[in-house]
Amino acid sequence: MKVYLFCMLFLAILTIKTTSIALGQSIEKITHIEDPVRQLEAILQFPANFGKDTVALKNTLAPVLTFADRKHNNILKWGYYMRMADGYSIAFDRTNAVSDQYYRLAEQLLQKYPSIELEMIGYARQGYYNFVYRKVKEAFPFFLRANDLKSRIDIKKIPLVVKHYQFIANFYSYIGDHSIAVDYLQEALPFSKAASRERVDLINAIAVYLTKDSLNHQAVTYFNRAMSEAKLAKDSVWIGIISGNLADQAWKAGNKQKAIALIQKNIALSMQFNERKDAMRANLNLANWYIVLKKWALARQHVVTSMNLMEEKPYFLQYKMEASKLLSAIAQGLNQKGDELKYLHVYLLLKDSLEKRINDKEIQRALWQRETERYHRAIQSAEEKRLHTKRIYQFIGLCLILVFAIVLLLINRSKAKIKMRNTLLEKDQLKLGYERQLLDQELLILKDSLSEFTDTIKQNDTTIQELRQEIVKVSEQSPAYMAQVSDTLNAMLQTHIMTDERWLKFRHVFDKVYPGYLSQMKQNYSKITDNDLRILALQKLELNNSSMSELLCVSNEAIKKAKQRLKKKMEVGD
């Protein structure tokens, strides 16, 4: 036992020494990289996955911070913050306060030392961090800001372009905007290495997104291009995956034998290289095709094979549902009524569970649309205020110029008159008196003009201060946090609760969130009308009269009267 413990201790010490040497060599390599973008890429690829061992994470990345501080290199320091945020998100396996703090430190660093490229990538990474841990709503503003900066950046200054653009593309594909996802991947494509797995992945993803937008002809072109790259890379795994994708296209085109041959190749290669998920999906596809061809035994064989590859995780819910549906269809084809009903029952249970997830996803898309509109409105408002402030400054500048010109003009005129007065002083004392009177009047006008200008400056200063205060208020605002479904209802009310049909859709969602609330009110107070139920629903959401009037397209007074009538009905009901 002692020998065993000694050996384990020796191995641990050896591992620490080996890691330290490796890290020292890594830092040494970074010092010899001259290109700042490549140097930052090296930092962003430093090890950050130490499981829950945050001490090892800190010790591993400490040389990076030391090197960045010694060289006063804020770009590398930003990269250090990014990797620390990554490491802590892995350690906690969720969003957490420590990772959030490192993202804030990175953002504060860029406020002192601006870099629009790093700003965009910082937003993309923080957005993806929230997205990966299912904080989709929280991810919205980060991806919006990143996308807004895209037109202003130099893509050659973006570190790890392919990786970061894939982050953004994955998010846009999730919310259903596949065209934007394709745009990002196409821009990243020239930065991927030829005949590499990374390049194959990019091209295949473009094809998949085109397929989701029903652009099948373009998709086939990209699938074939991905296959060529996979063959050049001699990547059997990707050859199998792309074969499966091409099989789908061949089946849609009516070439059934080719489709079956391709998907069988996909299954064989996926199983050979332990790509269980891909093999699972391919077996389901092939089973579905055999059902179309009424080859029931083969179809059942591939469904069973697929189910054996599934795991007890939420990801597989959709595929379990599909497998149950296929088994029901096979039983129907074989006239096995008992099995058909059994599998159909399982299918319906899984479908109910999955539909809830799909509805949640649709809600996220609706929230994205709302957040996008709100974000663009805020930007437009800020721009309008900026232009207004600019006009005020221009007006003040113009006033200053005019006053200065008037002052110069009056001074020059005064000098001329003084000179003339000195010349004519001995000849005409009366004229001199008149000129003095005229000069006094002009000086009085000048004082009034200066006084008026001073008042204008003060007034404009007040206006500017008010504008600044208003800008501060806008910049400090943050969306009030409320329950996810309440936000969704609010978004739906803004766009849909205008007709009976839309009210029915709203009520369907409301009843899910507050089950039995409206029906119970109707049951308790029989005189309540459908319009009263709308008021009750909006009151439940804690909306004020102004918001209700906008949502129901009536006046504030009408809302007040409606509430009074409702109160009376409920008192009578009691």
CSV table of N, CA, C and O in Angstrom, one decimal, residues 502-543:
chain,number,residue,atom,x,y,z
A,502,ARG,N,-56.7,36.9,-32.0
A,502,ARG,CA,-55.4,37.0,-31.3
A,502,ARG,C,-55.7,36.9,-29.8
A,502,ARG,O,-54.8,36.4,-29.0
A,503,TRP,N,-56.9,37.3,-29.3
A,503,TRP,CA,-57.2,37.1,-27.9
A,503,TRP,C,-57.2,35.7,-27.5
A,503,TRP,O,-56.7,35.3,-26.5
A,504,LEU,N,-57.8,34.9,-28.4
A,504,LEU,CA,-57.8,33.4,-28.2
A,504,LEU,C,-56.4,32.8,-28.1
A,504,LEU,O,-56.2,32.0,-27.2
A,505,LYS,N,-55.5,33.3,-28.9
A,505,LYS,CA,-54.1,32.8,-28.9
A,505,LYS,C,-53.5,33.2,-27.5
A,505,LYS,O,-52.8,32.5,-26.9
A,506,PHE,N,-53.7,34.5,-27.2
A,506,PHE,CA,-53.2,35.0,-25.9
A,506,PHE,C,-53.7,34.2,-24.7
A,506,PHE,O,-53.0,33.8,-23.8
A,507,ARG,N,-55.0,34.0,-24.8
A,507,ARG,CA,-55.7,33.3,-23.6
A,507,ARG,C,-55.1,31.9,-23.5
A,507,ARG,O,-54.9,31.4,-22.4
A,508,HIS,N,-54.8,31.3,-24.6
A,508,HIS,CA,-54.3,29.9,-24.6
A,508,HIS,C,-53.0,29.9,-23.8
A,508,HIS,O,-52.7,29.1,-23.0
A,509,VAL,N,-52.1,30.9,-24.1
A,509,VAL,CA,-50.8,31.0,-23.4
A,509,VAL,C,-51.0,31.4,-22.0
A,509,VAL,O,-50.4,30.8,-21.1
A,510,PHE,N,-51.9,32.3,-21.7
A,510,PHE,CA,-52.2,32.8,-20.4
A,510,PHE,C,-52.7,31.6,-19.5
A,510,PHE,O,-52.3,31.5,-18.3
A,511,ASP,N,-53.6,30.8,-20.0
A,511,ASP,CA,-54.1,29.7,-19.3
A,511,ASP,C,-53.1,28.7,-18.9
A,511,ASP,O,-53.2,28.0,-17.9
A,512,LYS,N,-52.0,28.6,-19.8
A,512,LYS,CA,-50.9,27.7,-19.4
A,512,LYS,C,-50.1,28.2,-18.3
A,512,LYS,O,-49.6,27.5,-17.4
A,513,VAL,N,-49.9,29.5,-18.3
A,513,VAL,CA,-49.1,30.1,-17.2
A,513,VAL,C,-49.9,30.2,-15.9
A,513,VAL,O,-49.3,30.0,-14.8
A,514,TYR,N,-51.2,30.6,-16.0
A,514,TYR,CA,-52.0,30.7,-14.8
A,514,TYR,C,-53.2,29.8,-15.0
A,514,TYR,O,-54.3,30.2,-15.3
A,515,PRO,N,-53.0,28.5,-14.9
A,515,PRO,CA,-54.0,27.5,-15.2
A,515,PRO,C,-55.3,27.7,-14.3
A,515,PRO,O,-55.2,27.8,-13.1
A,516,GLY,N,-56.4,27.8,-15.0
A,516,GLY,CA,-57.7,27.8,-14.3
A,516,GLY,C,-58.0,29.2,-13.7
A,516,GLY,O,-59.1,29.3,-13.2
A,517,TYR,N,-57.2,30.2,-13.9
A,517,TYR,CA,-57.4,31.5,-13.3
A,517,TYR,C,-58.7,32.1,-13.9
A,517,TYR,O,-59.6,32.5,-13.2
A,518,LEU,N,-58.7,32.3,-15.2
A,518,LEU,CA,-59.8,32.9,-15.9
A,518,LEU,C,-61.1,32.1,-15.8
A,518,LEU,O,-62.2,32.6,-15.6
A,519,SER,N,-60.9,30.8,-16.0
A,519,SER,CA,-62.1,29.9,-15.9
A,519,SER,C,-62.7,30.0,-14.5
A,519,SER,O,-64.0,29.9,-14.3
A,520,GLN,N,-61.9,30.0,-13.5
A,520,GLN,CA,-62.4,30.1,-12.1
A,520,GLN,C,-63.1,31.4,-11.8
A,520,GLN,O,-64.1,31.5,-11.2
A,521,MET,N,-62.5,32.5,-12.4
A,521,MET,CA,-63.2,33.8,-12.2
A,521,MET,C,-64.6,33.8,-12.9
A,521,MET,O,-65.5,34.3,-12.4
A,522,LYS,N,-64.6,33.2,-14.1
A,522,LYS,CA,-65.9,33.1,-14.8
A,522,LYS,C,-66.9,32.3,-14.0
A,522,LYS,O,-68.1,32.6,-14.0
A,523,GLN,N,-66.4,31.2,-13.4
A,523,GLN,CA,-67.3,30.3,-12.6
A,523,GLN,C,-67.7,31.1,-11.4
A,523,GLN,O,-68.9,30.9,-11.0
A,524,ASN,N,-66.9,31.8,-10.7
A,524,ASN,CA,-67.2,32.5,-9.5
A,524,ASN,C,-68.2,33.7,-9.7
A,524,ASN,O,-69.0,34.0,-8.9
A,525,TYR,N,-68.0,34.4,-10.9
A,525,TYR,CA,-68.7,35.6,-11.2
A,525,TYR,C,-69.4,35.4,-12.5
A,525,TYR,O,-68.8,35.7,-13.6
A,526,SER,N,-70.6,34.9,-12.5
A,526,SER,CA,-71.2,34.5,-13.8
A,526,SER,C,-71.5,35.7,-14.7
A,526,SER,O,-71.7,35.5,-15.9
A,527,LYS,N,-71.5,36.9,-14.2
A,527,LYS,CA,-71.9,38.1,-15.0
A,527,LYS,C,-70.6,38.6,-15.8
A,527,LYS,O,-70.7,39.5,-16.6
A,528,ILE,N,-69.5,38.1,-15.5
A,528,ILE,CA,-68.3,38.5,-16.2
A,528,ILE,C,-68.3,38.2,-17.7
A,528,ILE,O,-68.6,37.0,-18.1
A,529,THR,N,-68.0,39.2,-18.5
A,529,THR,CA,-68.0,39.0,-20.0
A,529,THR,C,-66.6,38.7,-20.4
A,529,THR,O,-65.6,38.7,-19.7
A,530,ASP,N,-66.5,38.4,-21.7
A,530,ASP,CA,-65.2,38.1,-22.3
A,530,ASP,C,-64.3,39.3,-22.2
A,530,ASP,O,-63.1,39.2,-22.0
A,531,ASN,N,-64.8,40.5,-22.4
A,531,ASN,CA,-64.0,41.7,-22.3
A,531,ASN,C,-63.5,41.9,-20.8
A,531,ASN,O,-62.4,42.4,-20.6
A,532,ASP,N,-64.4,41.5,-19.9
A,532,ASP,CA,-63.9,41.6,-18.5
A,532,ASP,C,-62.8,40.6,-18.2
A,532,ASP,O,-61.8,40.9,-17.5
A,533,LEU,N,-62.8,39.5,-18.9
A,533,LEU,CA,-61.7,38.5,-18.7
A,533,LEU,C,-60.4,39.1,-19.2
A,533,LEU,O,-59.3,38.8,-18.7
A,534,ARG,N,-60.5,39.9,-20.3
A,534,ARG,CA,-59.3,40.5,-20.8
A,534,ARG,C,-58.7,41.5,-19.8
A,534,ARG,O,-57.5,41.5,-19.6
A,535,ILE,N,-59.6,42.2,-19.2
A,535,ILE,CA,-59.1,43.2,-18.1
A,535,ILE,C,-58.5,42.4,-17.0
A,535,ILE,O,-57.4,42.8,-16.4
A,536,LEU,N,-59.1,41.3,-16.6
A,536,LEU,CA,-58.6,40.5,-15.5
A,536,LEU,C,-57.2,39.9,-15.8
A,536,LEU,O,-56.3,39.9,-15.0
A,537,ALA,N,-57.1,39.5,-17.0
A,537,ALA,CA,-55.8,38.9,-17.5
A,537,ALA,C,-54.7,40.0,-17.4
A,537,ALA,O,-53.6,39.7,-16.9
A,538,LEU,N,-55.0,41.2,-17.9
A,538,LEU,CA,-54.0,42.3,-17.9
A,538,LEU,C,-53.7,42.7,-16.5
A,538,LEU,O,-52.6,43.1,-16.2
A,539,GLN,N,-54.7,42.7,-15.6
A,539,GLN,CA,-54.5,43.1,-14.2
A,539,GLN,C,-53.6,42.0,-13.5
A,539,GLN,O,-52.7,42.4,-12.7
A,540,LYS,N,-53.8,40.8,-13.9
A,540,LYS,CA,-52.9,39.7,-13.3
A,540,LYS,C,-51.5,39.9,-13.7
A,540,LYS,O,-50.6,39.6,-12.9
A,541,LEU,N,-51.3,40.5,-14.9
A,541,LEU,CA,-49.9,40.8,-15.3
A,541,LEU,C,-49.4,42.1,-14.8
A,541,LEU,O,-48.3,42.6,-15.1
A,542,GLU,N,-50.2,42.8,-13.9
A,542,GLU,CA,-49.8,44.0,-13.2
A,542,GLU,C,-49.5,45.1,-14.2
A,542,GLU,O,-48.6,45.9,-14.0
A,543,LEU,N,-50.3,45.2,-15.2
A,543,LEU,CA,-50.2,46.3,-16.2
A,543,LEU,C,-51.0,47.5,-15.7
A,543,LEU,O,-52.1,47.4,-15.1
